[in-house]
Short mmCIF file of C-alpha atoms in Angstrom, two decimals:
data_model
loop_
_atom_site.label_atom_id
_atom_site.label_comp_id
_atom_site.label_asym_id
_atom_site.label_seq_id
_atom_site.Cartn_x
_atom_site.Cartn_y
_atom_site.Cartn_z
CA UNK B 102 -32.50 33.68 31.04
CA UNK B 103 -29.43 35.66 32.03
CA UNK B 104 -28.92 38.69 29.81
CA UNK B 105 -25.18 38.09 29.90
CA UNK B 106 -25.32 34.43 28.91
CA UNK B 107 -23.47 33.76 25.70
CA UNK B 108 -25.45 32.39 22.78
CA UNK B 109 -22.57 30.89 20.86
CA UNK B 110 -22.89 28.59 17.86
CA UNK B 111 -20.16 26.06 17.04
CA UNK B 112 -19.63 23.99 13.94
CA UNK B 113 -17.38 22.11 11.59
CA UNK B 114 -17.49 20.27 8.27
CA UNK B 115 -16.40 16.64 8.38
CA UNK B 116 -14.37 14.61 5.88
CA UNK B 117 -17.52 13.61 4.01
CA UNK B 118 -18.54 17.23 3.54
CA UNK B 119 -21.38 17.13 6.10
CA UNK B 120 -21.94 20.28 8.15
CA UNK B 121 -22.43 20.04 11.91
CA UNK B 122 -23.77 22.82 14.14
CA UNK B 123 -24.32 22.88 17.90
CA UNK B 124 -25.12 25.34 20.66
CA UNK B 125 -22.09 24.25 22.65
CA UNK B 126 -18.59 22.93 21.96
CA UNK B 127 -19.39 19.22 22.04
CA UNK B 128 -15.84 18.12 21.23
CA UNK B 129 -12.59 19.44 19.80
CA UNK B 130 -13.85 19.33 16.21
CA UNK B 131 -16.37 22.09 16.87
CA UNK B 132 -15.02 25.60 16.30
CA UNK B 133 -16.65 28.86 17.29
CA UNK B 134 -18.78 29.97 14.35
CA UNK B 135 -20.92 32.74 15.77
CA UNK B 136 -20.95 34.63 19.05
CA UNK B 137 -23.85 36.64 20.44
CA UNK B 138 -26.07 37.20 23.44
CA UNK B 139 -29.27 35.33 24.13
CA UNK B 140 -32.08 36.89 22.09
CA UNK B 141 -29.86 39.85 21.18
CA UNK B 142 -29.06 38.90 17.65
CA UNK B 143 -27.87 42.42 16.84
CA UNK B 144 -24.59 41.44 18.47
CA UNK B 145 -24.28 38.19 16.54
CA UNK B 146 -21.23 38.05 14.32
CA UNK B 147 -19.88 35.13 12.31
CA UNK B 148 -16.29 34.73 13.45
CA UNK B 149 -13.45 32.28 13.75
CA UNK B 150 -11.85 29.74 11.40
CA UNK B 151 -15.11 27.83 10.90
CA UNK B 152 -16.86 30.87 9.43
CA UNK B 153 -16.32 30.67 5.63
CA UNK B 154 -17.38 27.11 4.88
CA UNK B 155 -20.22 27.02 7.41
CA UNK B 156 -21.55 30.39 6.29
CA UNK B 157 -21.42 29.19 2.69
CA UNK B 158 -23.23 26.02 3.70
CA UNK B 159 -26.11 27.90 5.31
CA UNK B 160 -26.40 30.46 2.54
CA UNK B 161 -25.90 28.25 -0.52
CA UNK B 162 -27.36 24.90 0.37
CA UNK B 163 -28.90 23.46 -2.84
CA UNK B 164 -32.27 22.71 -1.25
CA UNK B 165 -32.49 26.21 0.19
CA UNK B 166 -32.12 27.58 -3.31
CA UNK B 167 -34.56 24.99 -4.66
CA UNK B 168 -37.33 25.98 -2.25
CA UNK B 169 -36.66 29.73 -2.39
CA UNK B 170 -39.73 30.44 -4.58
CA UNK B 171 -42.02 28.59 -2.14
CA UNK B 172 -40.49 30.46 0.80
CA UNK B 173 -41.07 33.82 -0.90
CA UNK B 174 -44.71 33.00 -1.64
CA UNK B 175 -45.36 31.87 1.94
CA UNK B 176 -43.50 34.88 3.33
CA UNK B 177 -45.70 37.26 1.35
CA UNK B 178 -48.93 35.37 1.99
CA UNK B 179 -48.55 35.16 5.75
CA UNK B 180 -46.38 38.23 6.41
CA UNK B 181 -43.57 36.18 7.96
CA UNK B 182 -40.00 37.16 7.19
CA UNK B 183 -38.32 34.87 4.70
CA UNK B 184 -35.21 34.98 6.91
CA UNK B 185 -37.18 33.49 9.79
CA UNK B 186 -38.67 30.77 7.60
CA UNK B 187 -35.19 29.83 6.41
CA UNK B 188 -33.78 29.77 9.94
CA UNK B 189 -36.61 27.57 11.24
CA UNK B 190 -36.21 25.26 8.24
CA UNK B 191 -32.46 24.95 8.83
CA UNK B 192 -32.92 24.10 12.51
CA UNK B 193 -35.91 21.84 12.04
CA UNK B 194 -35.01 19.70 9.04
CA UNK B 195 -31.60 20.73 7.69
CA UNK B 196 -33.44 21.60 4.43
CA UNK B 197 -34.55 17.98 4.01
CA UNK B 198 -38.16 17.64 2.78
CA UNK B 199 -38.20 13.98 3.78
CA UNK B 200 -37.19 14.53 7.41
CA UNK B 201 -39.35 12.84 10.03
CA UNK B 202 -38.63 13.36 13.72
CA UNK B 203 -38.96 10.65 16.39
CA UNK B 204 -42.05 12.51 17.61
CA UNK B 205 -43.67 12.42 14.18
CA UNK B 206 -43.02 15.96 12.94
CA UNK B 207 -42.81 15.97 9.16
CA UNK B 208 -40.98 17.77 6.39
CA UNK B 209 -39.02 20.95 5.91
CA UNK B 210 -40.73 22.87 8.71
CA UNK B 211 -41.28 19.76 10.85
CA UNK B 212 -45.04 20.21 11.16
CA UNK B 213 -46.92 17.82 13.42
CA UNK B 214 -49.97 16.13 11.84
CA UNK B 215 -52.10 17.44 14.74
CA UNK B 216 -51.03 21.01 13.94
CA UNK B 217 -51.83 20.48 10.27
CA UNK B 218 -55.31 19.22 11.21
CA UNK B 219 -55.89 22.41 13.21
CA UNK B 220 -55.46 24.27 9.93
CA UNK B 221 -57.83 22.02 8.01
CA UNK B 222 -55.47 19.56 6.37
CA UNK B 223 -57.12 16.16 6.14
CA UNK B 224 -56.14 12.81 4.74
CA UNK B 225 -58.26 11.21 2.03
CA UNK B 226 -58.47 7.97 0.07
CA UNK B 227 -55.57 9.02 -2.14
CA UNK B 228 -53.13 10.40 0.46
CA UNK B 229 -52.79 10.31 4.22
CA UNK B 230 -52.25 13.53 6.12
CA UNK B 231 -48.62 12.50 6.60
CA UNK B 232 -48.15 12.10 2.86
CA UNK B 233 -49.70 15.49 2.20
CA UNK B 234 -47.45 17.06 4.81
CA UNK B 235 -44.38 15.74 3.02
CA UNK B 236 -45.20 17.99 0.04
CA UNK B 237 -42.79 20.97 0.35
CA UNK B 238 -45.35 23.60 -0.68
CA UNK B 239 -47.97 22.36 1.79
CA UNK B 240 -45.38 21.98 4.53
CA UNK B 241 -43.88 25.45 4.10
CA UNK B 242 -47.30 27.11 3.95
CA UNK B 243 -48.48 25.41 7.14
CA UNK B 244 -45.25 26.25 8.95
CA UNK B 245 -45.50 29.88 7.85
CA UNK B 246 -49.16 30.08 8.82
CA UNK B 247 -48.40 28.70 12.26
CA UNK B 248 -45.57 31.21 12.72
CA UNK B 249 -47.90 34.03 11.67
CA UNK B 250 -50.46 33.03 14.28
CA UNK B 251 -47.76 32.77 16.94
CA UNK B 252 -46.60 36.28 16.02
CA UNK B 253 -50.16 37.48 16.54
CA UNK B 254 -50.28 35.73 19.89
CA UNK B 255 -46.88 37.12 21.00
CA UNK B 256 -46.38 40.37 19.05
CA UNK B 257 -42.82 41.70 18.97
CA UNK B 258 -41.59 38.74 21.03
CA UNK B 259 -39.78 36.51 18.61
CA UNK B 260 -38.22 34.48 21.42
CA UNK B 261 -41.71 33.44 22.52
CA UNK B 262 -42.75 32.72 18.93
CA UNK B 263 -39.81 30.36 18.51
CA UNK B 264 -40.31 28.80 21.93
CA UNK B 265 -43.94 28.13 21.01
CA UNK B 266 -42.98 26.62 17.68
CA UNK B 267 -40.70 24.22 19.53
CA UNK B 268 -42.65 23.45 22.71
CA UNK B 269 -46.18 24.61 21.88
CA UNK B 270 -47.90 27.86 22.82
CA UNK B 271 -49.47 26.13 25.81
CA UNK B 272 -46.06 25.59 27.37
CA UNK B 273 -45.16 29.27 26.94
CA UNK B 274 -48.46 30.34 28.48
CA UNK B 275 -47.98 27.88 31.33
CA UNK B 276 -44.77 29.71 32.25
CA UNK B 277 -46.50 33.10 32.20
CA UNK B 278 -45.43 34.05 28.68
CA UNK B 279 -41.77 33.31 29.17
CA UNK B 280 -39.47 30.87 27.43
CA UNK B 281 -40.06 27.56 29.24
CA UNK B 282 -37.11 26.26 31.28
CA UNK B 283 -36.64 23.29 28.98
CA UNK B 284 -33.02 22.87 27.81
CA UNK B 285 -34.22 21.85 24.34
CA UNK B 286 -36.44 24.89 23.93
CA UNK B 287 -33.92 27.41 25.24
CA UNK B 288 -31.18 26.05 23.02
CA UNK B 289 -33.58 25.93 20.07
CA UNK B 290 -34.51 29.59 20.50
CA UNK B 291 -30.83 30.47 20.74
CA UNK B 292 -29.90 28.56 17.60
CA UNK B 293 -32.75 29.82 15.41
CA UNK B 294 -32.29 33.41 16.58
CA UNK B 295 -28.64 33.35 15.55
CA UNK B 296 -29.20 31.64 12.21
CA UNK B 297 -32.05 34.08 11.51
CA UNK B 298 -29.54 36.94 11.61
CA UNK B 299 -27.40 35.23 9.00
CA UNK B 300 -30.36 35.18 6.62
CA UNK B 301 -31.09 38.88 6.99
CA UNK B 302 -30.70 40.76 3.68
CA UNK B 303 -27.69 42.68 4.95
CA UNK B 304 -25.92 39.43 5.80
CA UNK B 305 -26.69 37.99 2.40
CA UNK B 306 -24.74 40.77 0.70
CA UNK B 307 -21.50 39.67 2.36
CA UNK B 308 -19.50 37.25 0.28
CA UNK B 309 -18.20 34.22 2.13
CA UNK B 310 -14.42 34.10 2.29
CA UNK B 311 -12.36 31.38 0.67
CA UNK B 312 -12.77 28.02 2.35
CA UNK B 313 -10.40 27.05 5.12
CA UNK B 314 -11.36 23.38 5.02
CA UNK B 315 -9.09 22.68 2.07
CA UNK B 316 -10.12 19.78 -0.10
CA UNK B 317 -13.74 19.73 1.02
CA UNK B 318 -15.13 22.52 -1.16
CA UNK B 319 -18.90 22.86 -1.28
CA UNK B 320 -19.96 19.26 -1.63
CA UNK B 321 -21.97 18.97 1.57
CA UNK B 322 -25.26 17.12 1.27
CA UNK B 323 -26.08 16.69 4.95
CA UNK B 324 -26.71 19.05 7.80
CA UNK B 325 -26.65 17.96 11.44
CA UNK B 326 -27.77 20.15 14.32
CA UNK B 327 -27.21 19.13 17.91
CA UNK B 328 -29.37 21.00 20.38
CA UNK B 329 -28.56 19.89 23.93
CA UNK B 330 -31.64 18.65 25.74
CA UNK B 331 -33.70 18.02 22.63
CA UNK B 332 -34.63 15.06 20.50
CA UNK B 333 -32.07 16.47 18.01
CA UNK B 334 -32.35 15.91 14.31
CA UNK B 335 -33.73 12.69 12.86
CA UNK B 336 -31.25 9.89 12.18
CA UNK B 337 -28.53 10.52 9.57
CA UNK B 338 -30.36 8.38 7.04
CA UNK B 339 -33.38 10.67 7.35
CA UNK B 340 -31.46 13.94 7.31
CA UNK B 341 -29.43 13.19 4.20
CA UNK B 342 -30.26 15.36 1.21
CA UNK B 343 -31.20 13.35 -1.84
#
């Protein structure tokens, strides 16, 4: 990928209080939220008129706060940064524990049943593997464990870790340990890398400014992410936060 390519994130909050993020300006409603270079998150800076409300949305979403204890436990157990777990969760499910993708990925971290089986999760007479995966604690632990193993496979190469989480480690290896040339995967890596920076401890100390979307306040219950080239998020009915 070109080192000079811009890894911009756009977003807006609609009249119903739902937050929308995308890796390109899909239409006139999307405003520049964050600008940075591909895989160079040190240059990522929240900017523009969309910043305050969208930054507040990502940092103060009620389900993010609800699952914070589980994220901390998984982060410590598997030595995966909590900021990365949060960023993957935001991009994968929009913090919705009931999210199910068209491909069958389940829960907060969108874990595939086949991946869960690799780590020993099995269905039984009381619950199917899919039902067990919908449990937030189980889902977060499996997602964190998978990320840990990907870090071991691609040390100090977070772009490859994220590409593997999206497309599978086999796809990354097929392209000689490079991010595969899939639009979905490249945009996914871009999005998660940028959001990851927002969850860094130094970013968390910055107070969001007063909202510019007057009248909306912080009432958002849905998060939509549009990643060009991908399956995108599940349908709105699935992504809504209960």
